[in-house]
mmCIF file of C-alpha atoms in Angstrom:
data_model
loop_
_atom_site.group_PDB
_atom_site.id
_atom_site.type_symbol
_atom_site.label_atom_id
_atom_site.label_comp_id
_atom_site.label_asym_id
_atom_site.label_seq_id
_atom_site.Cartn_x
_atom_site.Cartn_y
_atom_site.Cartn_z
ATOM 1 C CA MET A 1 0.000 0.000 0.000
ATOM 2 C CA THR A 2 1.447 3.377 -0.986
ATOM 3 C CA ALA A 3 0.232 6.860 -0.177
ATOM 4 C CA GLN A 4 1.183 10.499 -0.334
ATOM 5 C CA PRO A 5 1.899 12.044 3.067
ATOM 6 C CA GLU A 6 -1.187 13.731 4.443
ATOM 7 C CA TYR A 7 0.292 15.008 7.683
ATOM 8 C CA PRO A 8 1.474 18.565 6.919
ATOM 9 C CA ARG A 9 1.811 19.321 10.664
ATOM 10 C CA VAL A 10 3.811 17.062 12.963
ATOM 11 C CA LEU A 11 4.607 17.312 16.675
ATOM 12 C CA ILE A 12 7.912 15.688 17.667
ATOM 13 C CA TRP A 13 7.690 14.774 21.362
ATOM 14 C CA GLY A 14 11.308 14.239 22.388
ATOM 15 C CA ALA A 15 13.848 16.122 20.266
ATOM 16 C CA GLY A 16 16.968 14.172 21.145
ATOM 17 C CA ALA A 17 18.973 11.859 18.902
ATOM 18 C CA ILE A 18 16.027 10.106 17.238
ATOM 19 C CA GLY A 19 13.380 12.830 17.291
ATOM 20 C CA GLY A 20 15.847 15.553 16.449
ATOM 21 C CA SER A 21 17.245 13.702 13.442
ATOM 22 C CA ILE A 22 13.875 12.722 11.991
ATOM 23 C CA GLY A 23 12.257 16.077 12.762
ATOM 24 C CA ALA A 24 15.070 18.070 11.180
ATOM 25 C CA TYR A 25 14.855 16.096 7.948
ATOM 26 C CA LEU A 26 11.066 16.447 7.852
ATOM 27 C CA ALA A 27 11.333 20.193 8.435
ATOM 28 C CA ARG A 28 13.933 20.538 5.704
ATOM 29 C CA ALA A 29 11.562 18.695 3.343
ATOM 30 C CA GLY A 30 8.803 21.218 4.022
ATOM 31 C CA THR A 31 6.750 19.636 6.803
ATOM 32 C CA ASP A 32 5.513 21.986 9.532
ATOM 33 C CA VAL A 33 7.400 20.530 12.511
ATOM 34 C CA THR A 34 7.122 21.551 16.163
ATOM 35 C CA PHE A 35 9.531 20.138 18.750
ATOM 36 C CA VAL A 36 8.815 19.384 22.412
ATOM 37 C CA ASP A 37 11.577 18.401 24.819
ATOM 38 C CA GLN A 38 12.050 18.304 28.589
ATOM 39 C CA ALA A 39 15.547 19.798 28.398
ATOM 40 C CA ALA A 40 15.047 23.551 28.657
ATOM 41 C CA ASP A 41 18.565 24.335 27.397
ATOM 42 C CA HIS A 42 17.955 22.205 24.291
ATOM 43 C CA VAL A 43 14.645 23.973 23.657
ATOM 44 C CA GLU A 44 16.248 27.406 24.088
ATOM 45 C CA ALA A 45 19.048 26.473 21.692
ATOM 46 C CA ILE A 46 16.566 25.350 19.033
ATOM 47 C CA ARG A 47 14.622 28.576 19.458
ATOM 48 C CA GLY A 48 17.729 30.694 19.213
ATOM 49 C CA ARG A 49 20.028 29.012 16.702
ATOM 50 C CA GLY A 50 17.795 26.340 15.230
ATOM 51 C CA LEU A 51 18.310 22.577 15.357
ATOM 52 C CA SER A 52 21.562 21.471 13.718
ATOM 53 C CA VAL A 53 22.272 18.022 12.332
ATOM 54 C CA THR A 54 25.877 16.990 11.791
ATOM 55 C CA GLY A 55 27.530 13.830 10.497
ATOM 56 C CA PRO A 56 28.659 11.968 7.387
ATOM 57 C CA PHE A 57 25.481 12.778 5.435
ATOM 58 C CA GLY A 58 26.013 16.525 5.598
ATOM 59 C CA ASP A 59 25.521 19.342 8.080
ATOM 60 C CA PHE A 60 22.435 21.559 8.090
ATOM 61 C CA THR A 61 20.275 23.613 10.421
ATOM 62 C CA VAL A 62 16.494 24.022 10.482
ATOM 63 C CA GLN A 63 14.363 26.643 12.170
ATOM 64 C CA ALA A 64 11.289 25.317 13.981
ATOM 65 C CA PRO A 65 9.171 26.131 17.035
ATOM 66 C CA ALA A 66 10.321 24.387 20.215
ATOM 67 C CA PHE A 67 8.699 24.120 23.631
ATOM 68 C CA THR A 68 9.006 22.327 26.934
ATOM 69 C CA PRO A 69 5.997 20.103 27.736
ATOM 70 C CA GLY A 70 4.436 22.742 29.986
ATOM 71 C CA GLU A 71 4.680 25.460 27.341
ATOM 72 C CA VAL A 72 3.214 23.782 24.276
ATOM 73 C CA ARG A 73 -0.280 24.803 23.144
ATOM 74 C CA GLY A 74 -2.602 23.505 20.429
ATOM 75 C CA THR A 75 -3.328 20.119 18.862
ATOM 76 C CA TRP A 76 -1.775 18.127 16.033
ATOM 77 C CA PRO A 77 -2.960 15.336 13.736
ATOM 78 C CA LEU A 78 0.298 13.381 14.141
ATOM 79 C CA VAL A 79 2.672 13.035 17.080
ATOM 80 C CA LEU A 80 5.977 11.168 16.783
ATOM 81 C CA LEU A 81 6.835 10.010 20.297
ATOM 82 C CA CYS A 82 10.630 9.816 20.518
ATOM 83 C CA THR A 83 11.289 9.770 24.259
ATOM 84 C CA LYS A 84 13.177 7.141 26.193
ATOM 85 C CA ALA A 85 11.039 4.037 26.676
ATOM 86 C CA GLN A 86 10.799 4.451 30.450
ATOM 87 C CA ASP A 87 9.162 7.858 29.946
ATOM 88 C CA THR A 88 6.393 6.526 27.683
ATOM 89 C CA ARG A 89 3.505 6.516 30.135
ATOM 90 C CA ALA A 90 4.195 9.992 31.468
ATOM 91 C CA ALA A 91 4.786 11.386 27.979
ATOM 92 C CA ALA A 92 1.563 9.842 26.675
ATOM 93 C CA GLY A 93 -0.428 11.527 29.414
ATOM 94 C CA ALA A 94 1.256 14.872 28.753
ATOM 95 C CA LEU A 95 0.789 14.789 24.973
ATOM 96 C CA ALA A 96 -2.804 13.512 24.985
ATOM 97 C CA PRO A 97 -4.321 17.034 25.179
ATOM 98 C CA HIS A 98 -2.278 17.996 22.106
ATOM 99 C CA LEU A 99 -3.624 15.236 19.873
ATOM 100 C CA ASP A 100 -6.438 15.968 17.421
ATOM 101 C CA PRO A 101 -9.641 13.982 18.124
ATOM 102 C CA ASP A 102 -8.814 11.678 15.208
ATOM 103 C CA GLY A 103 -5.056 12.098 15.574
ATOM 104 C CA VAL A 104 -2.445 9.347 15.860
ATOM 105 C CA VAL A 105 0.685 8.824 17.946
ATOM 106 C CA VAL A 106 3.579 6.846 16.490
ATOM 107 C CA SER A 107 5.960 5.219 18.964
ATOM 108 C CA VAL A 108 9.423 5.889 17.512
ATOM 109 C CA GLN A 109 11.191 4.172 20.388
ATOM 110 C CA ASN A 110 12.908 1.016 21.532
ATOM 111 C CA GLY A 111 10.778 -1.603 23.233
ATOM 112 C CA LEU A 112 7.138 -2.657 23.149
ATOM 113 C CA ASN A 113 5.815 0.788 24.005
ATOM 114 C CA THR A 114 2.681 0.486 21.899
ATOM 115 C CA LEU A 115 1.357 -1.732 24.715
ATOM 116 C CA THR A 116 1.663 1.178 27.140
ATOM 117 C CA LEU A 117 0.290 3.708 24.646
ATOM 118 C CA ASP A 118 -2.727 1.469 24.038
ATOM 119 C CA GLU A 119 -3.536 1.641 27.745
ATOM 120 C CA VAL A 120 -3.231 5.431 27.962
ATOM 121 C CA LEU A 121 -4.566 6.570 24.574
ATOM 122 C CA GLY A 122 -6.488 3.595 23.162
ATOM 123 C CA PRO A 123 -5.245 1.347 20.328
ATOM 124 C CA GLU A 124 -7.208 3.301 17.718
ATOM 125 C CA ARG A 125 -4.804 6.230 18.242
ATOM 126 C CA VAL A 126 -1.520 4.309 18.188
ATOM 127 C CA LEU A 127 0.894 3.212 15.466
ATOM 128 C CA GLY A 128 4.166 1.353 15.895
ATOM 129 C CA SER A 129 7.525 1.959 14.300
ATOM 130 C CA PHE A 130 11.002 0.535 14.441
ATOM 131 C CA VAL A 131 14.206 2.499 13.829
ATOM 132 C CA ASN A 132 17.806 1.348 13.814
ATOM 133 C CA PHE A 133 19.761 4.313 12.503
ATOM 134 C CA GLY A 134 22.744 5.706 14.397
ATOM 135 C CA ALA A 135 22.263 9.061 16.120
ATOM 136 C CA ASP A 136 23.426 10.876 19.252
ATOM 137 C CA TYR A 137 22.484 14.030 21.123
ATOM 138 C CA LEU A 138 25.722 16.028 21.218
ATOM 139 C CA GLU A 139 24.830 19.311 22.919
ATOM 140 C CA PRO A 140 21.879 21.714 23.145
ATOM 141 C CA GLY A 141 20.607 22.311 19.629
ATOM 142 C CA VAL A 142 22.925 19.756 17.972
ATOM 143 C CA VAL A 143 22.421 16.067 17.083
ATOM 144 C CA LEU A 144 24.648 13.637 15.216
ATOM 145 C CA TYR A 145 23.114 11.559 12.457
ATOM 146 C CA GLY A 146 25.872 9.007 12.163
ATOM 147 C CA GLY A 147 24.588 6.027 10.200
ATOM 148 C CA ARG A 148 21.605 4.970 8.157
ATOM 149 C CA GLY A 149 19.544 2.029 9.359
ATOM 150 C CA ALA A 150 16.122 0.457 9.134
ATOM 151 C CA VAL A 151 13.026 2.658 9.496
ATOM 152 C CA VAL A 152 9.769 0.674 9.580
ATOM 153 C CA VAL A 153 6.158 1.604 10.394
ATOM 154 C CA GLY A 154 2.968 -0.402 10.776
ATOM 155 C CA GLU A 155 -0.194 -1.177 12.697
ATOM 156 C CA PRO A 156 0.564 -2.905 16.043
ATOM 157 C CA SER A 157 -2.386 -5.244 15.498
ATOM 158 C CA GLY A 158 -1.079 -6.247 12.064
ATOM 159 C CA GLY A 159 -2.108 -5.523 8.511
ATOM 160 C CA LEU A 160 -1.722 -2.367 6.440
ATOM 161 C CA SER A 161 -3.824 0.770 6.761
ATOM 162 C CA ALA A 162 -4.240 4.127 5.064
ATOM 163 C CA ARG A 163 -2.859 5.964 8.084
ATOM 164 C CA SER A 164 0.226 3.775 8.387
ATOM 165 C CA ALA A 165 0.787 4.242 4.643
ATOM 166 C CA GLN A 166 0.635 8.015 5.079
ATOM 167 C CA VAL A 167 3.131 7.949 7.954
ATOM 168 C CA HIS A 168 5.371 5.703 5.867
ATOM 169 C CA ALA A 169 5.239 8.206 3.001
ATOM 170 C CA LEU A 170 6.150 10.997 5.411
ATOM 171 C CA LEU A 171 9.102 9.108 6.909
ATOM 172 C CA ARG A 172 10.588 8.542 3.462
ATOM 173 C CA ALA A 173 11.680 12.191 3.591
ATOM 174 C CA PHE A 174 14.076 11.008 6.297
ATOM 175 C CA GLU A 175 14.880 7.470 5.082
ATOM 176 C CA PRO A 176 14.044 6.843 1.401
ATOM 177 C CA GLU A 177 14.095 3.069 1.968
ATOM 178 C CA ALA A 178 11.658 3.150 4.903
ATOM 179 C CA VAL A 179 9.468 0.035 5.065
ATOM 180 C CA HIS A 180 5.681 -0.221 5.455
ATOM 181 C CA THR A 181 5.027 -3.563 7.157
ATOM 182 C CA PRO A 182 2.057 -5.670 8.285
ATOM 183 C CA ASN A 183 4.311 -7.134 11.016
ATOM 184 C CA ILE A 184 5.720 -4.242 13.027
ATOM 185 C CA MET A 185 5.758 -6.353 16.210
ATOM 186 C CA GLY A 186 8.068 -8.811 14.470
ATOM 187 C CA TYR A 187 10.568 -6.001 13.936
ATOM 188 C CA LEU A 188 10.215 -4.739 17.493
ATOM 189 C CA TRP A 189 10.852 -8.195 18.955
ATOM 190 C CA SER A 190 13.888 -8.605 16.720
ATOM 191 C CA LYS A 191 15.121 -5.236 18.000
ATOM 192 C CA LEU A 192 14.757 -6.631 21.527
ATOM 193 C CA GLY A 193 17.065 -9.454 20.435
ATOM 194 C CA TYR A 194 19.594 -7.054 18.973
ATOM 195 C CA GLY A 195 19.040 -4.733 21.923
ATOM 196 C CA ALA A 196 20.065 -7.512 24.306
ATOM 197 C CA LEU A 197 23.371 -7.745 22.437
ATOM 198 C CA LEU A 198 23.819 -3.967 22.634
ATOM 199 C CA PHE A 199 23.172 -3.958 26.383
ATOM 200 C CA ALA A 200 25.847 -6.640 26.713
ATOM 201 C CA THR A 201 28.376 -4.583 24.716
ATOM 202 C CA ALA A 202 27.579 -1.607 26.978
ATOM 203 C CA LEU A 203 28.921 -3.527 29.983
ATOM 204 C CA THR A 204 32.333 -2.573 28.573
ATOM 205 C CA ASN A 205 33.964 0.491 27.018
ATOM 206 C CA ASP A 206 34.415 -1.313 23.690
ATOM 207 C CA SER A 207 32.678 -0.020 20.580
ATOM 208 C CA ILE A 208 29.699 -2.056 19.353
ATOM 209 C CA ALA A 209 31.689 -3.525 16.472
ATOM 210 C CA ASP A 210 34.777 -4.336 18.548
ATOM 211 C CA ALA A 211 32.698 -5.954 21.283
ATOM 212 C CA LEU A 212 30.651 -8.121 18.915
ATOM 213 C CA ALA A 213 33.790 -9.168 17.060
ATOM 214 C CA ARG A 214 35.525 -10.682 20.098
ATOM 215 C CA PRO A 215 35.437 -14.473 19.679
ATOM 216 C CA GLU A 216 35.599 -15.205 23.407
ATOM 217 C CA ASP A 217 32.203 -13.562 23.952
ATOM 218 C CA ARG A 218 30.389 -14.906 20.902
ATOM 219 C CA ASP A 219 28.679 -17.772 22.763
ATOM 220 C CA THR A 220 27.271 -15.318 25.295
ATOM 221 C CA TYR A 221 25.881 -13.067 22.565
ATOM 222 C CA THR A 222 24.441 -16.079 20.763
ATOM 223 C CA GLU A 223 22.604 -17.362 23.826
ATOM 224 C CA LEU A 224 21.280 -13.882 24.592
ATOM 225 C CA GLY A 225 19.792 -13.683 21.113
ATOM 226 C CA ARG A 226 18.380 -17.195 21.460
ATOM 227 C CA GLU A 227 16.678 -16.389 24.762
ATOM 228 C CA VAL A 228 14.848 -13.435 23.241
ATOM 229 C CA MET A 229 13.845 -15.350 20.127
ATOM 230 C CA ARG A 230 12.535 -18.279 22.192
ATOM 231 C CA VAL A 231 10.323 -15.878 24.114
ATOM 232 C CA ALA A 232 9.168 -14.192 20.892
ATOM 233 C CA LEU A 233 8.136 -17.521 19.390
ATOM 234 C CA ALA A 234 6.318 -18.502 22.568
ATOM 235 C CA HIS A 235 4.478 -15.180 22.370
ATOM 236 C CA GLY A 236 3.308 -15.969 18.847
ATOM 237 C CA VAL A 237 5.569 -13.443 17.102
ATOM 238 C CA THR A 238 7.323 -13.976 13.759
ATOM 239 C CA PRO A 239 10.607 -12.016 14.059
ATOM 240 C CA GLU A 240 11.851 -9.946 11.102
ATOM 241 C CA ALA A 241 15.435 -9.484 9.907
ATOM 242 C CA PHE A 242 17.151 -6.082 9.643
ATOM 243 C CA ASN A 243 20.631 -4.563 9.228
ATOM 244 C CA GLY A 244 22.541 -7.792 9.788
ATOM 245 C CA PHE A 245 20.407 -9.127 12.638
ATOM 246 C CA ASP A 246 19.012 -12.392 11.310
ATOM 247 C CA PRO A 247 16.491 -13.736 13.828
ATOM 248 C CA SER A 248 16.492 -17.148 12.143
ATOM 249 C CA ALA A 249 20.157 -17.463 13.142
ATOM 250 C CA PHE A 250 19.105 -17.379 16.800
ATOM 251 C CA LEU A 251 16.175 -19.787 16.633
ATOM 252 C CA PRO A 252 16.383 -23.070 18.576
ATOM 253 C CA GLN A 253 17.182 -25.147 15.480
ATOM 254 C CA ALA A 254 19.848 -22.750 14.142
ATOM 255 C CA SER A 255 23.491 -23.744 14.106
ATOM 256 C CA ARG A 256 26.323 -21.940 15.838
ATOM 257 C CA ALA A 257 27.700 -21.064 12.401
ATOM 258 C CA GLN A 258 24.479 -19.240 11.502
ATOM 259 C CA ALA A 259 24.712 -17.122 14.653
ATOM 260 C CA GLN A 260 28.367 -16.399 13.925
ATOM 261 C CA ALA A 261 27.451 -15.216 10.423
ATOM 262 C CA SER A 262 24.763 -12.861 11.766
ATOM 263 C CA LEU A 263 27.168 -11.442 14.351
ATOM 264 C CA ASP A 264 29.717 -10.886 11.562
ATOM 265 C CA GLU A 265 27.069 -8.946 9.615
ATOM 266 C CA LEU A 266 26.297 -6.830 12.679
ATOM 267 C CA VAL A 267 29.991 -6.035 13.082
ATOM 268 C CA ALA A 268 30.178 -4.939 9.437
ATOM 269 C CA PHE A 269 27.007 -2.827 9.757
ATOM 270 C CA ASN A 270 28.300 -1.009 12.834
ATOM 271 C CA ARG A 271 31.735 -0.383 11.359
ATOM 272 C CA ARG A 272 30.039 1.698 8.647
ATOM 273 C CA SER A 273 28.513 4.110 11.189
ATOM 274 C CA ALA A 274 30.059 7.248 12.640
ATOM 275 C CA LYS A 275 28.195 6.333 15.843
ATOM 276 C CA THR A 276 30.595 3.821 17.381
ATOM 277 C CA HIS A 277 28.937 3.136 20.740
ATOM 278 C CA SER A 278 25.329 2.457 21.659
ATOM 279 C CA GLY A 279 23.026 4.971 23.270
ATOM 280 C CA ILE A 280 23.026 2.578 26.223
ATOM 281 C CA TRP A 281 26.784 3.012 26.678
ATOM 282 C CA ARG A 282 26.371 6.776 26.280
ATOM 283 C CA ASP A 283 23.726 6.824 29.023
ATOM 284 C CA LEU A 284 26.057 4.923 31.353
ATOM 285 C CA ALA A 285 29.460 6.398 30.520
ATOM 286 C CA VAL A 286 28.729 9.953 29.356
ATOM 287 C CA ARG A 287 25.332 11.146 30.554
ATOM 288 C CA ARG A 288 25.399 9.133 33.799
ATOM 289 C CA ARG A 289 21.689 8.352 33.751
ATOM 290 C CA ARG A 290 19.445 5.328 33.865
ATOM 291 C CA THR A 291 19.081 3.265 30.727
ATOM 292 C CA GLU A 292 16.034 1.723 29.066
ATOM 293 C CA VAL A 293 16.947 -1.749 30.302
ATOM 294 C CA ASP A 294 13.712 -2.368 32.242
ATOM 295 C CA SER A 295 11.561 -0.955 29.435
ATOM 296 C CA GLN A 296 13.305 -3.145 26.863
ATOM 297 C CA LEU A 297 14.689 -6.334 28.352
ATOM 298 C CA GLY A 298 12.146 -6.246 31.153
ATOM 299 C CA TRP A 299 9.523 -7.229 28.555
ATOM 300 C CA VAL A 300 11.590 -10.293 27.638
ATOM 301 C CA VAL A 301 11.817 -11.423 31.255
ATOM 302 C CA HIS A 302 8.104 -10.675 31.786
ATOM 303 C CA PHE A 303 6.846 -12.612 28.780
ATOM 304 C CA GLY A 304 9.399 -15.355 29.384
ATOM 305 C CA ALA A 305 7.896 -15.923 32.832
ATOM 306 C CA LEU A 306 4.374 -15.702 31.384
ATOM 307 C CA HIS A 307 5.097 -18.416 28.804
ATOM 308 C CA GLY A 308 7.386 -20.567 30.949
ATOM 309 C CA VAL A 309 10.530 -19.782 28.921
ATOM 310 C CA PRO A 310 13.640 -19.390 31.122
ATOM 311 C CA THR A 311 15.655 -16.173 30.649
ATOM 312 C CA PRO A 312 18.637 -16.515 33.013
ATOM 313 C CA LEU A 313 21.077 -14.586 30.812
ATOM 314 C CA THR A 314 18.704 -11.706 30.143
ATOM 315 C CA THR A 315 17.777 -11.516 33.814
ATOM 316 C CA ARG A 316 21.445 -11.382 34.824
ATOM 317 C CA LEU A 317 22.166 -8.731 32.176
ATOM 318 C CA VAL A 318 19.416 -6.505 33.604
ATOM 319 C CA ALA A 319 20.974 -6.826 37.071
ATOM 320 C CA LEU A 320 24.470 -5.998 35.784
ATOM 321 C CA ILE A 321 23.210 -2.873 34.017
ATOM 322 C CA HIS A 322 21.505 -1.757 37.237
ATOM 323 C CA ASP A 323 24.777 -2.295 39.126
ATOM 324 C CA ILE A 324 26.540 0.070 36.716
ATOM 325 C CA GLU A 325 23.710 2.615 36.881
ATOM 326 C CA GLU A 326 23.939 2.657 40.675
ATOM 327 C CA GLY A 327 27.744 2.927 40.699
ATOM 328 C CA ARG A 328 28.264 -0.528 42.186
ATOM 329 C CA ARG A 329 30.541 -1.652 39.363
ATOM 330 C CA PRO A 330 32.535 0.055 36.601
ATOM 331 C CA LEU A 331 32.313 -0.516 32.879
ATOM 332 C CA ASP A 332 34.731 -3.359 32.311
ATOM 333 C CA ARG A 333 35.190 -6.439 30.150
ATOM 334 C CA ALA A 334 35.043 -8.518 33.326
ATOM 335 C CA ASN A 335 31.312 -7.809 33.370
ATOM 336 C CA LEU A 336 30.866 -9.718 30.107
ATOM 337 C CA ALA A 337 32.802 -12.661 31.492
ATOM 338 C CA GLU A 338 30.534 -12.630 34.536
ATOM 339 C CA LEU A 339 27.466 -12.483 32.308
ATOM 340 C CA GLY A 340 28.720 -15.514 30.417
ATOM 341 C CA GLN A 341 28.701 -17.509 33.643
ATOM 342 C CA ALA A 342 24.893 -17.201 33.690
ATOM 343 C CA ARG A 343 24.612 -19.415 30.615
ATOM 344 C CA THR A 344 22.905 -22.647 31.523
ATOM 345 C CA PRO A 345 24.380 -25.952 30.385
ATOM 346 C CA ALA A 346 21.351 -26.388 28.109
ATOM 347 C CA GLY A 347 21.895 -22.922 26.675
ATOM 348 C CA GLU A 348 25.576 -23.609 26.027
ATOM 349 C CA GLY A 349 24.845 -26.708 24.068
ATOM 350 C CA ALA A 350 21.887 -25.376 22.094
#
């Protein structure tokens, strides 16, 4: 299903790495974009100097209105929610008064946040999306767009719709190869699998590519991916491949060689990006703030328990990330070795 974009006005709720990058490209293409962000210094910088995008795809600056959540007035037909996953419920409540009666909110986030948005806003007002491009917030008014990656949109309940087609058409101004899918949840569960690997790399100071390339940790990464995929299958999800992450390589019947090949592809994909480390690592090492670990991997542990699928490695990874967040342990390669000890004998031989 194809469509011309019919959302001339867009509210970007969360103007950091993801929202800032997408919103700047949409504004440059002629869409009427308004930014909302909790960081007052970021909002003031956008108001004063504009929002600047830098990186290997060219530098540019756009002028657009920007507000903190308490300042914004009016309603919009389309809101792109680009906050951290743990802020979803609060953000949904704050943006609800700014949504047209027949408006739609698109979760442009990591994790299964459409489930939370459904509770707050109702499923008839929610679309899902999946993004895997490389971006970082650098300083007030400046974001890095460091590497292209998958951009996918679809109905959380499945199928294709006119509204998801229109959002897809809009997002092509940012990523020309954006995908309109009837299986957005398959992409989001695959991102949970890849996300588990990224959380593991963030236990260290290694870059994503360097960490995933280390042969001594490959079995740990493989079992992490397998845990998530086992839970996804038990939950009735068909995972989708993207940017080197091949979910079939982490299914129960897959060989070790298949997982190795997918990890090699992920290394190659990340070496092409100017963004070397994950946003998770940046939260821990640079911004010294809590990560999205509970709002991402917490879903894996939750649904694993619901379906009777053990998740010992994922559960241990969540605990290790919390230790780093609370200052109980430093970023160190020893953390990965400790994580590997949580592999069960059954997991090692799978």
